[in-house]
Coordinates of C-alpha atoms in Angstrom, one line a residue:
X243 CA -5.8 -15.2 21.4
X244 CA -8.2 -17.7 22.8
X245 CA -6.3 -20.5 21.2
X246 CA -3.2 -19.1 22.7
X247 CA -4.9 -19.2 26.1
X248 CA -5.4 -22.5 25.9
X249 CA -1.1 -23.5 25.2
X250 CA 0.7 -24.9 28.3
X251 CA 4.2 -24.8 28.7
X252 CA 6.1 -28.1 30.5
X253 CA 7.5 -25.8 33.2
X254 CA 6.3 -22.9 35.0
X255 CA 9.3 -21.0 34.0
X256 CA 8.3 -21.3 30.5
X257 CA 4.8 -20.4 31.4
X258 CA 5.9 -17.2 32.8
X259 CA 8.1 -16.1 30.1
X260 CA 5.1 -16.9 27.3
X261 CA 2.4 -15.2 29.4
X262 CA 5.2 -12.5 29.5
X263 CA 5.3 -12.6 25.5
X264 CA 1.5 -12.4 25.1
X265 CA 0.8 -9.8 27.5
X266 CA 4.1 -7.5 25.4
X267 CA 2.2 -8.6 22.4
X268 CA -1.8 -7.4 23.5
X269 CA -0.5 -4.3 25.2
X270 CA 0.9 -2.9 21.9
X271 CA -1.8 -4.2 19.7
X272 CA -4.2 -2.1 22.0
X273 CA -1.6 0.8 21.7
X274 CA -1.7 0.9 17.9
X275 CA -5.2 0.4 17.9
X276 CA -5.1 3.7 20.5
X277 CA -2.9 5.2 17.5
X278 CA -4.9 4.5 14.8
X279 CA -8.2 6.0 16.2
X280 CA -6.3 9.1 17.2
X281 CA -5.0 9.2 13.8
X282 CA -8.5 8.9 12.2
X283 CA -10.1 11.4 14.4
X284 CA -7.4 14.0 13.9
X285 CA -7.0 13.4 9.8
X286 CA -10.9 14.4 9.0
X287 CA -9.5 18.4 9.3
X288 CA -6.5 17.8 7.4
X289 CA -7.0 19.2 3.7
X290 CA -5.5 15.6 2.0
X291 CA -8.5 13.5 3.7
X292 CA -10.7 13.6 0.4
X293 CA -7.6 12.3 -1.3
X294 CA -7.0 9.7 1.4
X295 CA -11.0 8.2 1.6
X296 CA -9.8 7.9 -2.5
X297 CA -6.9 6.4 -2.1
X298 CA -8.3 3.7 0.1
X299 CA -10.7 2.7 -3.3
X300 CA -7.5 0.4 -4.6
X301 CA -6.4 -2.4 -3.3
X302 CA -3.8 -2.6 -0.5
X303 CA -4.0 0.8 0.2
X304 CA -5.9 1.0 3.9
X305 CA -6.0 3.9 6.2
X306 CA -2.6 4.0 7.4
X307 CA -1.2 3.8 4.2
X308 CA -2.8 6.4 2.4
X309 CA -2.0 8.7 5.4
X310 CA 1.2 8.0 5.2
X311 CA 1.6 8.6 1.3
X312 CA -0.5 11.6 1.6
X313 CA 1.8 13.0 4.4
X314 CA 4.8 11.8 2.7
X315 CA 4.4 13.0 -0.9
X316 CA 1.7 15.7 -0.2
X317 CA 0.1 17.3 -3.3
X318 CA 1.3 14.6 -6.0
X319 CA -1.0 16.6 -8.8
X320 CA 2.4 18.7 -8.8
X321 CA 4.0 16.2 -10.7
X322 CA 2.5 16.9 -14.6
X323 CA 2.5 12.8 -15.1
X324 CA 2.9 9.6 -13.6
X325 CA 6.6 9.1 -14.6
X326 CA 7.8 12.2 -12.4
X327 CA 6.4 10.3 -9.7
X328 CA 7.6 7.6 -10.3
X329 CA 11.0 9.1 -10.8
X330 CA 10.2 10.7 -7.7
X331 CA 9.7 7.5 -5.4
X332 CA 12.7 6.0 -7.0
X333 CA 10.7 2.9 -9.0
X334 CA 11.9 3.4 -11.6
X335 CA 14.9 1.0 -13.2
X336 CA 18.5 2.4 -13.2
X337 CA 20.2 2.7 -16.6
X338 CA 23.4 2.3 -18.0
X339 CA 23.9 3.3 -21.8
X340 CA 26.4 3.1 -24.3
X341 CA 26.7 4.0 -27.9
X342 CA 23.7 1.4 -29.6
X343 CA 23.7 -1.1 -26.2
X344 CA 21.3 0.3 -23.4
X345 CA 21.2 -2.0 -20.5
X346 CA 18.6 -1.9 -17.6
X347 CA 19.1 -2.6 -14.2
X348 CA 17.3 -2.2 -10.7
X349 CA 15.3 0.3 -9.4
X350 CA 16.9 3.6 -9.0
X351 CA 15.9 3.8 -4.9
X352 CA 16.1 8.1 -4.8
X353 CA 13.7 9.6 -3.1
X354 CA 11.5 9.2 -0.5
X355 CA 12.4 5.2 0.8
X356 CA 9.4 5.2 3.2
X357 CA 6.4 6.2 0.6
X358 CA 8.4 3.6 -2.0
X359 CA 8.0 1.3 1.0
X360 CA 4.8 1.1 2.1
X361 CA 3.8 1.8 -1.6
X362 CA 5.8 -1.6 -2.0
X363 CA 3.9 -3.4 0.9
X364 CA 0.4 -2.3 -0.2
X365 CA 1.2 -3.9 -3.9
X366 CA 1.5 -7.5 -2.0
X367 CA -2.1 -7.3 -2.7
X368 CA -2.0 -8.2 -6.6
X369 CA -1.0 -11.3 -6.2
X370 CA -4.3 -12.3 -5.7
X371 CA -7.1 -12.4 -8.4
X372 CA -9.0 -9.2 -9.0
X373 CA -11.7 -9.5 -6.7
X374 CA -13.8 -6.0 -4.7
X375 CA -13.9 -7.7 -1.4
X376 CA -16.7 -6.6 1.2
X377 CA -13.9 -4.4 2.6
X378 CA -13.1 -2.3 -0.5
X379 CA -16.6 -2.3 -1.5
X380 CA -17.3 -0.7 2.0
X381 CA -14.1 1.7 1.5
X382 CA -15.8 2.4 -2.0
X383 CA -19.6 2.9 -0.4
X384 CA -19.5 7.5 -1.0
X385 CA -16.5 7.9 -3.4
X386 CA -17.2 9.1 -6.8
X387 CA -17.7 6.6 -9.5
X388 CA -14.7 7.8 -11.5
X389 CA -12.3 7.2 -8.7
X390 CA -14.0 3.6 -8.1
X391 CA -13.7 3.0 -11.8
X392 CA -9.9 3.9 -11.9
X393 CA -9.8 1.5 -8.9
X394 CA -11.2 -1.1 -10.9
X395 CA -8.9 -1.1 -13.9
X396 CA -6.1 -1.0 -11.3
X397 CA -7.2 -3.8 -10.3
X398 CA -7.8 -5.8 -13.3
X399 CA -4.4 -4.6 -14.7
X400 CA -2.3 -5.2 -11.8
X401 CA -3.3 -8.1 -10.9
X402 CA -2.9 -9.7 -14.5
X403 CA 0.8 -8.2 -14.8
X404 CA 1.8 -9.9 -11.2
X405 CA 0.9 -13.4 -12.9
X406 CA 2.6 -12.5 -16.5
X407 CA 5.5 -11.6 -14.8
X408 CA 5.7 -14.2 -12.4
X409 CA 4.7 -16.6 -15.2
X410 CA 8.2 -15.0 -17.4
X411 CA 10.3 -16.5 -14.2
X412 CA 10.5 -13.3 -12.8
X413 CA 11.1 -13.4 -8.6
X414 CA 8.2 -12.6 -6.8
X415 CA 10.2 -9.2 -5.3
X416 CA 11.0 -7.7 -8.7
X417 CA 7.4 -8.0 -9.6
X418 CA 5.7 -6.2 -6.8
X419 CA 8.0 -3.4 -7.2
X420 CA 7.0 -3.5 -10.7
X421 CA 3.5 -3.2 -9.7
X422 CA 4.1 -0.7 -7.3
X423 CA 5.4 1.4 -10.0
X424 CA 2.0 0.9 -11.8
X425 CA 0.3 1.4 -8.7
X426 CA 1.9 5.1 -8.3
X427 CA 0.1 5.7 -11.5
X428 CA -3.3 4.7 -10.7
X429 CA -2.8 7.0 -7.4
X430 CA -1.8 9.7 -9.6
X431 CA -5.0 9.9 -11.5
X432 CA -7.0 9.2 -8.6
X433 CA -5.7 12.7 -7.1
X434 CA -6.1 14.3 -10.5
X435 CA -9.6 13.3 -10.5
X436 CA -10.4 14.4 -6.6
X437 CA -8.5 17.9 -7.4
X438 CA -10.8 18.1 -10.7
X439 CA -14.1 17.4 -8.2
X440 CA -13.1 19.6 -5.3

């Protein structure tokens, strides 16, 4: 912002209009930030919060986003294994068989499109080396060490099937919705394991 402070436009029509754009800009950044704390406070008495302080142990999953799967998909533990959910978020690949030939195509897109989306944004993340950054390390600090070991393999796994699949010549899209498939899984065990400690 202080950079942007410093940008002068050649007329003072201009200048009006960007101020104009910058103010638009601040005023909702300080109204989602309003959101957000509102959203923090209130969650703490909601019965998913141990599963979202979990949740947050893997990579791209922050606070909004594990709010927002939690509210979307609620108890996932109901689903006896990771493939249901899958199934269920509509990540898996559509399939059309025929006698001996069984051919594979996208993902199937039933279910709920705004947990398979912001599932799909938080597995942007694996496209970076495995690496616990001072943020997840601080999101780890009180969680269990079982959930911060499933986090781990996430992690390590995740992050090494974006580059193999990338490295087949696959497009970057195709393989983040492939690792948000995976990603489903880890969360799955992760809320197994909180249900087993509660």
């Amino acid at each position: 912002m202080r950079w942007i402070a410093r940008i002068v436009c050649p007329t003072p029509a201009q200048q009006i209009v960007f101020q104009e754009y910058v103010r638009a800009v601040s005023e909702r950044t300080e109204r989602l930030a309003h959101l957000e704390s509102q959203l923090a406070e209130l969650s703490k008495a909601w019965r998913f919060y141990p599963l979202v302080l979990a949740w947050q142990a893997l990579r791209g999953v922050q606070f909004t986003t594990a709010v927002t799967l939690a509210a979307e998909l609620g108890d996932i533990t109901r689903f006896s294994n990771p493939k249901q959910l899958m199934a269920y978020l509509g990540l898996t690949p559509s399939e059309y068989s025929s006698g001996n030939s069984r051919h594979l195509g996208g993902i199937t897109k039933t279910g709920n499109s705004h947990a398979r989306r912001v599932l799909v944004e938080g597995a942007w993340a694996y496209q970076h080396p495995a690496k616990v950054s001072p943020s997840i390390q601080k999101r780890q600090e009180n969680l269990p060490k079982p959930v911060q070991d499933i986090a781990w393999r996430a992690q390590l796994r995740l992050c090494r099937r974006y580059h193999r699949l990338t490295a087949k010549g696959k497009h970057h899209n195709v393989a983040v919705t492939a690792i948000a498939r995976e990603m489903s899984a880890f969360m799955w065990a992760i809320a197994c394991e909180v249900r087993l400690a509660a």
